[in-house]
Short mmCIF file of C-alpha atoms and ligand atoms in Angstrom, two decimals:
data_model
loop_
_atom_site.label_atom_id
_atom_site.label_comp_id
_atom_site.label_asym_id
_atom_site.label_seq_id
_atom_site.Cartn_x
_atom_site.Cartn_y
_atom_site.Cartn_z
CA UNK A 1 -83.90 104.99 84.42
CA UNK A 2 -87.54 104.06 84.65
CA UNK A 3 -88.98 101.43 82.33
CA UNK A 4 -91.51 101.01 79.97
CA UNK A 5 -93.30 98.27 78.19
CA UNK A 6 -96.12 98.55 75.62
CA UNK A 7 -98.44 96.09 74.55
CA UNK A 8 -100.18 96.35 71.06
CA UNK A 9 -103.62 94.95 69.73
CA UNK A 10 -105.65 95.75 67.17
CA UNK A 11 -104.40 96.55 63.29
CA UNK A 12 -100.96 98.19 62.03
CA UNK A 13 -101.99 101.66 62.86
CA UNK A 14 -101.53 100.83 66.56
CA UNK A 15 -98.68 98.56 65.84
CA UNK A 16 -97.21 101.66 64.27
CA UNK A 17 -98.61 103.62 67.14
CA UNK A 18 -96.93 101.66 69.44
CA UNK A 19 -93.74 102.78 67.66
CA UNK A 20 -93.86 106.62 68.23
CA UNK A 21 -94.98 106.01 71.81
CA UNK A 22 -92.16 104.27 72.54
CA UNK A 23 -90.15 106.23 70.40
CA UNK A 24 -90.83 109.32 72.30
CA UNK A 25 -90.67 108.24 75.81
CA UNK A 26 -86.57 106.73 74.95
CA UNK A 27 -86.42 110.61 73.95
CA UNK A 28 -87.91 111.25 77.52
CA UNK A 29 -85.15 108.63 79.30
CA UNK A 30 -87.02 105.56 79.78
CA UNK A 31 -85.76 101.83 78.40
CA UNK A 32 -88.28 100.16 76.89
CA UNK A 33 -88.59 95.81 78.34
CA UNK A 34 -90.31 93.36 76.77
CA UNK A 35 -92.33 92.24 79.99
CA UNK A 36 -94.87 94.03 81.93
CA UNK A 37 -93.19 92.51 85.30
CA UNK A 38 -90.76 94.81 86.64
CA UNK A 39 -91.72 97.49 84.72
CA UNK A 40 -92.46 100.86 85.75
CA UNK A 41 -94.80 102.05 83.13
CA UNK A 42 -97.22 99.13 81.29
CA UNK A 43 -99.06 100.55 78.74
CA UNK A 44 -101.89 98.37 76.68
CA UNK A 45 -102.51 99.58 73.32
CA UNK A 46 -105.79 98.91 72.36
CA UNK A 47 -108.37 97.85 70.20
CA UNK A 48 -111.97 98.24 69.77
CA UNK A 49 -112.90 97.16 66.36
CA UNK A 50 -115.32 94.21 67.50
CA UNK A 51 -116.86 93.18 70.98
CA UNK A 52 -114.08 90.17 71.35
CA UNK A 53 -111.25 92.46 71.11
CA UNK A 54 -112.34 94.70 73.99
CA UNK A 55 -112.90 91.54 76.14
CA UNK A 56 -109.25 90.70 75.52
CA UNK A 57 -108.24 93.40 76.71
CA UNK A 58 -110.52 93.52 79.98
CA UNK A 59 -109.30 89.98 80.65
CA UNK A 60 -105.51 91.43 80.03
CA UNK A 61 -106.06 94.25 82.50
CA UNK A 62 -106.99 91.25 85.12
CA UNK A 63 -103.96 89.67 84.51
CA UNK A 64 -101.61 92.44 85.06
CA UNK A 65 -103.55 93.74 88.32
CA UNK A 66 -101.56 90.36 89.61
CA UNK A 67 -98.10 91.04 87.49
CA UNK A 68 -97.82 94.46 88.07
CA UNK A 69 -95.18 95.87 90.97
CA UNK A 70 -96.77 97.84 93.44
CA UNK A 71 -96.57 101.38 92.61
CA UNK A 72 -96.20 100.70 88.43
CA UNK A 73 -98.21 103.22 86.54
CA UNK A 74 -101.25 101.44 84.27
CA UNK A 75 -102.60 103.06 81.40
CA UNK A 76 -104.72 102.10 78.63
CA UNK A 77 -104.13 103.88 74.98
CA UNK A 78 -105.66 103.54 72.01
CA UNK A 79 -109.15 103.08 70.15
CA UNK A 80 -110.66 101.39 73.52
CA UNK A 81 -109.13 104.60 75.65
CA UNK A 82 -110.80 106.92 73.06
CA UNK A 83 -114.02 105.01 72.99
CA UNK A 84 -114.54 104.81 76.74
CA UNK A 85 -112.44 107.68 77.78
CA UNK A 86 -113.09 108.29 82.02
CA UNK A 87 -116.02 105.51 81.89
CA UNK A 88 -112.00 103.00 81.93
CA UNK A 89 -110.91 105.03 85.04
CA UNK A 90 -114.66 104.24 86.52
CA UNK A 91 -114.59 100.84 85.61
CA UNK A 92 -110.88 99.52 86.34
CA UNK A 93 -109.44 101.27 89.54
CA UNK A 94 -106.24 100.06 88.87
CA UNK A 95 -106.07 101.91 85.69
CA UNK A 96 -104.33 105.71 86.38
CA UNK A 97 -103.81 106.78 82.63
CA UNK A 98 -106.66 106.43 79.35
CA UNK A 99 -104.78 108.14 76.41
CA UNK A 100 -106.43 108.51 73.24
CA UNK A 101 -104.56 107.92 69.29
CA UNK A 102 -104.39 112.30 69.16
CA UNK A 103 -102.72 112.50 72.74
CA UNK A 104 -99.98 110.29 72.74
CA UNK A 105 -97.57 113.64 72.74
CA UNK A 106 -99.37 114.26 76.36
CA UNK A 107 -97.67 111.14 77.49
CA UNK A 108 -94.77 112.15 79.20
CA UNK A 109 -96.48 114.54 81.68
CA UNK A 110 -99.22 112.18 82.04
CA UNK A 111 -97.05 109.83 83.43
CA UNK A 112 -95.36 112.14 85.79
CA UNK A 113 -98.37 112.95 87.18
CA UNK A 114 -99.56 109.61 87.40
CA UNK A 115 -96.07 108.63 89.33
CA UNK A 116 -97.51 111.49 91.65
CA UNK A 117 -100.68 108.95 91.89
CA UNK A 118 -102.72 111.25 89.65
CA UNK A 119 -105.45 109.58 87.07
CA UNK A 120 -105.91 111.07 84.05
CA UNK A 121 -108.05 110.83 80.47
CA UNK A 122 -107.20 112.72 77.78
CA UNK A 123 -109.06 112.35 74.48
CA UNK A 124 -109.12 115.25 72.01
CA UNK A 125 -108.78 114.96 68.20
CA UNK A 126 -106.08 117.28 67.35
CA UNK A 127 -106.80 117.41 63.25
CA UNK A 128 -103.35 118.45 63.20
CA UNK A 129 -101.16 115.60 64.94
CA UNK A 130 -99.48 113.56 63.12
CA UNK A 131 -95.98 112.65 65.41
CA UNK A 132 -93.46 114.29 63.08
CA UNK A 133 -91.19 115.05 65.88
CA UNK A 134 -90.96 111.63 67.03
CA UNK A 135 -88.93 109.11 65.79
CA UNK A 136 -90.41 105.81 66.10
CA UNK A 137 -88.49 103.11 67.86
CA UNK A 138 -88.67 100.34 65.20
CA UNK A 139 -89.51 96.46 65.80
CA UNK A 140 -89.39 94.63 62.19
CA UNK A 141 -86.17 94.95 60.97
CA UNK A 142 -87.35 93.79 57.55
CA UNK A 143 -89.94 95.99 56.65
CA UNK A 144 -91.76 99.58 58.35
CA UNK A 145 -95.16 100.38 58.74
CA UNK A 146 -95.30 104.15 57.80
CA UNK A 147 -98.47 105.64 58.15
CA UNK A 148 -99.65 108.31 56.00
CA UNK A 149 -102.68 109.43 56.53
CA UNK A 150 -104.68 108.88 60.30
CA UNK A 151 -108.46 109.03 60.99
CA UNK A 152 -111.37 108.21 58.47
CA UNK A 153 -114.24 110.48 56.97
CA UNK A 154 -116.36 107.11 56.31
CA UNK A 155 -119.26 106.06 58.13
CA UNK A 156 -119.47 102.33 57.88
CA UNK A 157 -122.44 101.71 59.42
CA UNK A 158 -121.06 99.14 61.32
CA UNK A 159 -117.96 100.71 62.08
CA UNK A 160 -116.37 101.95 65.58
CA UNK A 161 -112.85 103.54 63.87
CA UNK A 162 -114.52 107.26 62.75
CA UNK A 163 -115.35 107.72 66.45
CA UNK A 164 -112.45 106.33 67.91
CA UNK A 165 -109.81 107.75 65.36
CA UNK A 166 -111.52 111.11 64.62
CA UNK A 167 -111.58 112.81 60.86
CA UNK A 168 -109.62 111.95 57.98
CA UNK A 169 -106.00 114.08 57.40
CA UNK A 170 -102.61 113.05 55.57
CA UNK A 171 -99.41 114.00 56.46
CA UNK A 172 -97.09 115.79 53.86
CA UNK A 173 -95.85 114.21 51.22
CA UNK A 174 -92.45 115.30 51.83
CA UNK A 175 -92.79 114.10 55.57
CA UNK A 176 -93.34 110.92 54.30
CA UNK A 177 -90.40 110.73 52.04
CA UNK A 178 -88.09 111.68 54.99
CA UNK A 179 -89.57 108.87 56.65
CA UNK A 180 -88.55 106.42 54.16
CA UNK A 181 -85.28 107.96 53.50
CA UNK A 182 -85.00 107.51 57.55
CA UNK A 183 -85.44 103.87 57.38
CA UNK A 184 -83.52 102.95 54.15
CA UNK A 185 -80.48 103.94 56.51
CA UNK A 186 -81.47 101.38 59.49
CA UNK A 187 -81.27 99.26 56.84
CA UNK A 188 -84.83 98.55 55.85
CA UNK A 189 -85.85 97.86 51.52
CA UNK A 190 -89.78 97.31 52.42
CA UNK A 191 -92.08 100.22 53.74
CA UNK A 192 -96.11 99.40 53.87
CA UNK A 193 -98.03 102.86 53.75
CA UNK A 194 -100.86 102.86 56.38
CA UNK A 195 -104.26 104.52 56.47
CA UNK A 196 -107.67 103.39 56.67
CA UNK A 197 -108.99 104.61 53.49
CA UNK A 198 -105.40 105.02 52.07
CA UNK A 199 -105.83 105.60 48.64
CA UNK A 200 -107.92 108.73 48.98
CA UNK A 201 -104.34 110.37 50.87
CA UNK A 202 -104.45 113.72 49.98
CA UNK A 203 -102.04 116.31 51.54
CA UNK A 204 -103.64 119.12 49.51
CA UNK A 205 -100.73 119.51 47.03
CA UNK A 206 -100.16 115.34 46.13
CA UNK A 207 -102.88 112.40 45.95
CA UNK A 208 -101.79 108.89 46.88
CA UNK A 209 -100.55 107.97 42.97
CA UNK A 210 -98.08 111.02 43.48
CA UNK A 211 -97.27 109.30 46.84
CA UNK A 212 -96.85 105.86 45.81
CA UNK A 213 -94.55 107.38 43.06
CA UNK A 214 -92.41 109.58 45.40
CA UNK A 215 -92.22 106.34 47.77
CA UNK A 216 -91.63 104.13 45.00
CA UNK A 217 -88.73 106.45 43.67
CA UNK A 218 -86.30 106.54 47.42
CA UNK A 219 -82.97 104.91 46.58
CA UNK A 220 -82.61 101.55 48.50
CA UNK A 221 -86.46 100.65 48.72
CA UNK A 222 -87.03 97.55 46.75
CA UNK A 223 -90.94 97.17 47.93
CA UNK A 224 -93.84 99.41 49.12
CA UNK A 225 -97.30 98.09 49.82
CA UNK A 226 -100.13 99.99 51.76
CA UNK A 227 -103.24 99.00 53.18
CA UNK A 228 -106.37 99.01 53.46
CA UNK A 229 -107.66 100.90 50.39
CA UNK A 230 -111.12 101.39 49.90
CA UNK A 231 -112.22 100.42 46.43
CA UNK A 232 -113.98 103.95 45.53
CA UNK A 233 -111.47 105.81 46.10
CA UNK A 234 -108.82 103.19 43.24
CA UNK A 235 -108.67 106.23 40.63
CA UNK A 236 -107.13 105.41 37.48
CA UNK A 237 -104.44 107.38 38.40
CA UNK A 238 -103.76 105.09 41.50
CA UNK A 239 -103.97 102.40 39.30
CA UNK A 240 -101.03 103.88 36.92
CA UNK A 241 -99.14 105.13 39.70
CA UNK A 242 -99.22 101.02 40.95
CA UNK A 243 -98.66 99.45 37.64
CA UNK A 244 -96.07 102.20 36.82
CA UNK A 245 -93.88 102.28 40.11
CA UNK A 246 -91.83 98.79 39.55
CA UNK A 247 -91.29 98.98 43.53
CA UNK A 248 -94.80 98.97 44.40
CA UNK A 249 -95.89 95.53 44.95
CA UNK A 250 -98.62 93.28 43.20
CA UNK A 251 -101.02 93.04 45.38
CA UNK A 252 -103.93 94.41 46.83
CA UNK A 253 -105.88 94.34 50.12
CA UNK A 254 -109.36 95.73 48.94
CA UNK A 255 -112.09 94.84 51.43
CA UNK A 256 -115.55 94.29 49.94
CA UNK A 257 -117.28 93.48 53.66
CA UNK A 258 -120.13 92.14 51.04
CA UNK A 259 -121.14 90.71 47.63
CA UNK A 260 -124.74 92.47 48.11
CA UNK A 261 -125.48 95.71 46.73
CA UNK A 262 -128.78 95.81 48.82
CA UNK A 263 -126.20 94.71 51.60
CA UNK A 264 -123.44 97.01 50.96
CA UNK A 265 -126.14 99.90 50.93
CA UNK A 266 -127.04 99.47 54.20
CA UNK A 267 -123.49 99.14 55.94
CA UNK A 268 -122.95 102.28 53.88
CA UNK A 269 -120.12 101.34 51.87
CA UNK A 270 -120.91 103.50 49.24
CA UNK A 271 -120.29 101.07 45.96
CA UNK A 272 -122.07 98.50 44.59
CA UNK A 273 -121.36 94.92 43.71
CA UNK A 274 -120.78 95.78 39.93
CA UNK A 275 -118.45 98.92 41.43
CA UNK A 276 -116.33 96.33 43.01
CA UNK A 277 -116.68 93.94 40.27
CA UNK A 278 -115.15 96.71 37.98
CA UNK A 279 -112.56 98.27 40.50
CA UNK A 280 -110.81 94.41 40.34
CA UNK A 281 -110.98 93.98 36.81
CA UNK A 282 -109.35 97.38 36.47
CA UNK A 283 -106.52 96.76 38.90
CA UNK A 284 -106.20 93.30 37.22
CA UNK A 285 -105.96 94.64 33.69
CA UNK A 286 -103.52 97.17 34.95
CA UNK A 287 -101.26 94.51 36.52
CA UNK A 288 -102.01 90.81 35.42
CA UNK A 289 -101.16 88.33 38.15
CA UNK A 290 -101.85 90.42 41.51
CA UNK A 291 -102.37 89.42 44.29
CA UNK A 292 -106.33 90.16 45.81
CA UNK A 293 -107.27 89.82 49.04
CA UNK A 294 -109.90 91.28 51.34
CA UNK A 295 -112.43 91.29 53.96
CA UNK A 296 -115.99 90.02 54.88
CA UNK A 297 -118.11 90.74 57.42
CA UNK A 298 -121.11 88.03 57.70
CA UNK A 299 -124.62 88.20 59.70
CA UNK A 300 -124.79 92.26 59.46
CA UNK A 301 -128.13 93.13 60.69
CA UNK A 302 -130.81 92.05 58.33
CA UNK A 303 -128.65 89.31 55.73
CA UNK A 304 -130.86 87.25 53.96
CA UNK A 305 -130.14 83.93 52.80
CA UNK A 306 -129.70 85.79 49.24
CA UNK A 307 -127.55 88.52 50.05
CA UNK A 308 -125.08 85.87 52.05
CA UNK A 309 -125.60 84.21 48.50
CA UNK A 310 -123.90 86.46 46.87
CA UNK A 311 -121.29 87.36 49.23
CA UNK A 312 -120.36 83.50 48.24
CA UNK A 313 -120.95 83.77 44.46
CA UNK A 314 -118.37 86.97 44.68
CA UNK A 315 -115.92 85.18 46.40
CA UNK A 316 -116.03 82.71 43.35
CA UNK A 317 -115.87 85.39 40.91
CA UNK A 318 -113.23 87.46 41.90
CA UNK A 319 -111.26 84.37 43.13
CA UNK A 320 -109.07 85.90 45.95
CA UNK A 321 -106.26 84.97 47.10
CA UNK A 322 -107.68 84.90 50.84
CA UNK A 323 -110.12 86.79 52.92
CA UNK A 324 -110.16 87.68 56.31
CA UNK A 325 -113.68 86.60 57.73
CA UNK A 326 -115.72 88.55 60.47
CA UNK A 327 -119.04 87.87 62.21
CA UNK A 328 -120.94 90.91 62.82
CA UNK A 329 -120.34 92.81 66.02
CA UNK A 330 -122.74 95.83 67.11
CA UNK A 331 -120.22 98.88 68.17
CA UNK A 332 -122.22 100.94 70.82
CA UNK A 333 -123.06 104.18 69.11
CA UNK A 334 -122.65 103.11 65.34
CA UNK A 335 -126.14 103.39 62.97
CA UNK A 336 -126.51 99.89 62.72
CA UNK A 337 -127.18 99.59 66.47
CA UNK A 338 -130.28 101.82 65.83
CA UNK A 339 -131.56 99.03 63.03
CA UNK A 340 -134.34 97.86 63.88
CA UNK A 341 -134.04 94.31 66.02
CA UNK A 342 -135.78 92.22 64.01
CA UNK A 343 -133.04 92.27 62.12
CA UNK A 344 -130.50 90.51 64.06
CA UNK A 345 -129.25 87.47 62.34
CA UNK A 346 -129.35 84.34 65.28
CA UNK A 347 -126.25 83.49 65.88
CA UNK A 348 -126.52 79.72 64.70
CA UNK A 349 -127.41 81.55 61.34
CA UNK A 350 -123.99 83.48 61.46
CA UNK A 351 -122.21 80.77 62.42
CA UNK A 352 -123.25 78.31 59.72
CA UNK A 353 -122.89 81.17 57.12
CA UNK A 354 -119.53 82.29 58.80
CA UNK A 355 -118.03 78.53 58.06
CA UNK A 356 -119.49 78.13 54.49
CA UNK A 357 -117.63 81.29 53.76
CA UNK A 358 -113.98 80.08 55.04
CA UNK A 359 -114.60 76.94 53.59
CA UNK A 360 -115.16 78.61 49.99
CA UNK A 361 -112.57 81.26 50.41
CA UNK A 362 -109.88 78.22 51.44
CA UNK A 363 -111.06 75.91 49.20
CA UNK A 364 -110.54 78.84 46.30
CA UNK A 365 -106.99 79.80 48.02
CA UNK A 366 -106.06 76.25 48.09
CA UNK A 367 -106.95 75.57 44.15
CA UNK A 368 -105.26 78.60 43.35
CA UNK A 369 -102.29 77.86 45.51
CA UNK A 370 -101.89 74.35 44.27
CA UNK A 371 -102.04 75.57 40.87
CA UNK A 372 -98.95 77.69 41.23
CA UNK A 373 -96.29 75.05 42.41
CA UNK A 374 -92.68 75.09 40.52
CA UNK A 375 -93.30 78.98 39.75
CA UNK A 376 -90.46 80.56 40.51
CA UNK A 377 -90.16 83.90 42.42
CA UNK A 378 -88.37 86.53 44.78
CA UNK A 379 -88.79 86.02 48.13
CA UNK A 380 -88.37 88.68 51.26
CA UNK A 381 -86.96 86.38 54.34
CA UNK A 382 -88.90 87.75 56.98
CA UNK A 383 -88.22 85.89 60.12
CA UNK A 384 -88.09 82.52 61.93
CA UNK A 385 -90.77 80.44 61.26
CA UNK A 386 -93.02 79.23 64.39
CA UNK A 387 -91.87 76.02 64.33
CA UNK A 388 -88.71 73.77 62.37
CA UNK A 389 -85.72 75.72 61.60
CA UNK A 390 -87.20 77.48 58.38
CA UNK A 391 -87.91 80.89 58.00
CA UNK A 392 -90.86 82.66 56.99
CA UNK A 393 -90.49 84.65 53.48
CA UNK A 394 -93.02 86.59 51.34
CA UNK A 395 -93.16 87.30 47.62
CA UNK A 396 -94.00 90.23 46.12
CA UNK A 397 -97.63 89.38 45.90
CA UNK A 398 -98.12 88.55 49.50
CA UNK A 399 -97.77 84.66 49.39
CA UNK A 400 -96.19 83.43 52.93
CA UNK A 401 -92.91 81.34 51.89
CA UNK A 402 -91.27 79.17 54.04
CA UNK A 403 -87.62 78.64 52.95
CA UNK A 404 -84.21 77.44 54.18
CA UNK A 405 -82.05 79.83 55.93
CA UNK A 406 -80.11 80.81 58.89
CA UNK A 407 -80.83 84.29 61.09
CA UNK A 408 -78.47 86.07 58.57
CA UNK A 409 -81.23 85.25 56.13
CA UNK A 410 -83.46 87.41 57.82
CA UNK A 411 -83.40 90.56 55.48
CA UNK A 412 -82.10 89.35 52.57
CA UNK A 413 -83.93 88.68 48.93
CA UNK A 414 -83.64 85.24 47.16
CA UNK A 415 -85.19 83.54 43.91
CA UNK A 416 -87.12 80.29 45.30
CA UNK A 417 -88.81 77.42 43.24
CA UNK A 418 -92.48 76.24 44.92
CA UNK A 419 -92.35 73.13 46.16
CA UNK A 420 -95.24 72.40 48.23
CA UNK A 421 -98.04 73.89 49.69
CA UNK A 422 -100.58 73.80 52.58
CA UNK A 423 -103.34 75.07 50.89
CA UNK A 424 -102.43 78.35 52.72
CA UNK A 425 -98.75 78.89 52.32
CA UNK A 426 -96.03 77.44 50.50
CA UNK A 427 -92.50 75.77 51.02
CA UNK A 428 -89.16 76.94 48.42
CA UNK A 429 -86.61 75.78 47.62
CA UNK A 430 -83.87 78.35 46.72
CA UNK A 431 -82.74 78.61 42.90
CA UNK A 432 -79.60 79.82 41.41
CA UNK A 433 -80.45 82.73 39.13
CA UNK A 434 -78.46 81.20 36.10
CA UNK A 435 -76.24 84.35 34.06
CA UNK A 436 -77.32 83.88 30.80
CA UNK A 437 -74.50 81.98 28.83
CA UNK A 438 -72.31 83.56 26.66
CA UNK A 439 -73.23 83.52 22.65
CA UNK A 440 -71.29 80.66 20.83
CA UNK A 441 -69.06 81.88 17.75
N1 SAH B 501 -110.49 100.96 57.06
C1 SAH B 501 -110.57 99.62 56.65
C2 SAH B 501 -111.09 98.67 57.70
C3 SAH B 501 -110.57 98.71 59.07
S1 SAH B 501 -111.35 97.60 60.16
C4 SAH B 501 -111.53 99.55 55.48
O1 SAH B 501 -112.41 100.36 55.34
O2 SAH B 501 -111.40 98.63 54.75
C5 SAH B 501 -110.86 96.02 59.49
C6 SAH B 501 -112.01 95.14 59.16
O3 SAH B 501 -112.73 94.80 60.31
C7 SAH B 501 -113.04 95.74 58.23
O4 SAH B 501 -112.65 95.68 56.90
C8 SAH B 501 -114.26 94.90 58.51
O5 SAH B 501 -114.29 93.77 57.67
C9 SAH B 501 -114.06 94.45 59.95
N2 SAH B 501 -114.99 95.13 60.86
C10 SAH B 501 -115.08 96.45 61.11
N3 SAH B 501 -116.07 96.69 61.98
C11 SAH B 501 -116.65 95.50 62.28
C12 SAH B 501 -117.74 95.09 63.11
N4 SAH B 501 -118.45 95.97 63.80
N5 SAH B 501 -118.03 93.77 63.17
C13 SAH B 501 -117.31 92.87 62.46
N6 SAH B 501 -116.29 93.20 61.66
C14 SAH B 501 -115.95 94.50 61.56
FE1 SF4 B 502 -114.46 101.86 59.18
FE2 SF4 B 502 -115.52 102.23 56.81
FE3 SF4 B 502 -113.70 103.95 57.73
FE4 SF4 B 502 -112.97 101.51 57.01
S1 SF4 B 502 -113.83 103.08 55.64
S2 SF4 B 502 -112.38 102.58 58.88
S3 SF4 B 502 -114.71 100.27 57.59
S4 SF4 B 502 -115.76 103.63 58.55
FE1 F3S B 503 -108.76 98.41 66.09
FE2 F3S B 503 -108.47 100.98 66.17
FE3 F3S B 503 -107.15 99.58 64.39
S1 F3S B 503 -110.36 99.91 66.45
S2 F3S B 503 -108.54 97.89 63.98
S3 F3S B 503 -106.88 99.46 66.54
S4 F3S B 503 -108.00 101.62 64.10
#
């Protein structure tokens, strides 16, 4: 039987991705291997979200020109495929196969016909595709990503996904129910929901409070998160749905890219800082103790000294729990490549501004973290830890635990005391749930 090996960049979508592809060609008679050498089909699932991770990917294409056996069929998938379409073919001779996120059911022909030394590039939107025949071929044991909703009807200024993921549809509620009824019986208790604007899921009967509800409700799931939400779309509904669906987790990923409503107007975000402001207080007032984190993008094109200002002074504000950080990256074809030049921030600029921001989001992580040592809490062992023999756990609100355990732990639920922390994660120590003692008399 031929083999096949996948390798995955970018966010959970492709992770998930990644999944079905594999998924589907096990349904066509190929074993999937976890190396590219030896295999007969290497596919690179890729991203193309900023400059960097393209030129990963370029350099990862080198590499495997040298690793490949003669006669293996290359092919790139993913946002990069869809971005570049035939200009990858052009570029990389090696490369026989560029398959974008809509025409992953096209693989299995593809393929044939690139085993016949054919080169192919195939990327249509199909508004309609969302994989429910496949059944993905699952890596975490622990928890699934199942995605909901694929595309995105934004237009981020600065973004590259609407082009390379095509226009916003959900799947069926029901469709994803099945899903998680699927993986409750491998096993699984944790599903995270993905879309890129996931909270404005719509299937034309439900919204995404009727789906976090319907998730929420499948016997044998003990957590459901989702990401990434965008804040305008956190209806109070959403909000109930979340405080109301005890399975749902506490905590948010809500990316603000920007504490500047000049700032925010011009990446197109469509909120302003006092929208955001009041989107957290009314998740926090909803559910007191989540878990908030998000993401920043620094040295957008024309970021004054005051905007970055208050990108900082939010950050103090709202007090997350940690952001991921981004310097700018002009995406060929986006509207803020057609800014005018002037406004290109130097790159010394960015990268002073870039490290003030980590070192205020860490140093508000750390306070906060340090500040919660001896609370007590449920823990999700996730897997090994990189290094020592302890494994790597998360609470309910997204804290990274490392705890005690053996591989049987991995899967399992315990009640762990705080005991140290990094600034960034913590250490537990596992706690006997005492059974409250019988009345006296
Ligand atoms: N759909 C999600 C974001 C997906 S991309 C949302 O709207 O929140 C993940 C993150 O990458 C974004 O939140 C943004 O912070 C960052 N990002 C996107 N495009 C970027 C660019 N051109 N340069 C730098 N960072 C970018
Ligand atoms: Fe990109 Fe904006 Fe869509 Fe997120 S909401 S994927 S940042 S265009
Ligand atoms: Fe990257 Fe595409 Fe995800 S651009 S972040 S893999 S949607």
């Amino acid at each position: 039987m031929p083999s096949i090996y996948i390798e995955t960049y970018g966010c959970q979508m492709n992770v998930s991705d990644s999944e079905l592809m594999y998924g589907k060609l096990q349904a066509e008679g190929y074993v999937a291997t976890d190396t590219p050498v030896g295999a007969d089909v290497v596919l690179i699932n890729t991203c193309a979200i900023r400059e960097n991770a393209e030129q990963r990917v370029i350099g990862r294409l080198g590499e495997l020109r040298r690793d490949l056996k003669p006669g293996a069929v290359l092919g790139v998938t993913g946002c990069m495929a869809q971005r570049l379409g035939p200009r990858l073919l052009e570029t990389d001779t090696r490369v026989q196969l560029v398959v974008g996120p809509d025409s992953y059911r096209m693989l299995p022909s593809l393929i044939d016909g690139a085993r016949n030394g054919e080169r192919f590039s195939a990327t249509d939107f199909d508004l309609e595709e969302h994989y429910e025949d496949f059944s993905a071929r699952r890596f975490e044991g622990v928890k699934a990503w199942i995605p909901v909703q694929r595309g995105c009807d934004y237009r981020c200024t600065y973004c590259i996904v609407p082009t390379t993921r095509g226009p916003e549809r959900s799947r069926k509620l029901a469709e994803v129910v099945r899903e998680t009824h699927e993986v409750v019986a491998q096993g699984i208790t944790e599903v995270v929901l993905l879309g890129q604007t996931v909270n404005s899921y719509n299937d034309g009967t439900h919204d995404f409070a009727d789906l976090l509800r319907a998730v929420g409700a499948v016997d044998g799931i003990r957590r459901v998160r989702y990401t990434s939400p965008h804040p305008n779309d956190f209806s109070d509904r959403v909000i109930a749905a979340m405080a109301e669906t005890p399975t749902v987790c506490e905590h948010v990923h809500l990316p603000m890219q920007s504490g500047s409503t000049s700032m925010l107007k011009r990446m197109l975000r469509r909120y302003s800082r006092e929208e955001d402001l009041e989107c957290v207080a009314r998740l926090r007032a909803a559910m007191p103790g989540l878990g908030l984190t998000t993401d920043i993008i620094v040295g957008f094109p024309g970021e004054t000294d005051e905007e970055f200002e208050d990108t900082l002074s939010l950050c103090r504000e709202v007090r997350f729990d940690d952001a991921f950080t981004f310097k700018f990256s002009a995406r060929e074809g986006t509207p803020a490549t057609r800014m005018p030049p002037e406004w290109t921030i130097p790159e010394a600029v960015v990268d002073a501004r870039y490290d003030a921001l980590v070192a205020t989001v860490r140093g508000i992580s750390r306070e906060k973290n340090m500040a919660r040592l001896g609370e007590r809490m449920e823990v999700l062992v996730e897997k090994e830890a990189r290094k020592g023999e302890l494994f790597q756990a998360r609470s309910r609100d997204f804290k990274t635990v490392l705890v005690p355990g053996t591989p049987e732990s991995i899967g399992t639920y315990m009640t762990v005391e705080l005991t140290g922390t990094t600034g960034a994660t913590f250490t537990g120590t596992p706690v006997q749930e005492r059974a409250p003692l019988p009345m006296a008399g």
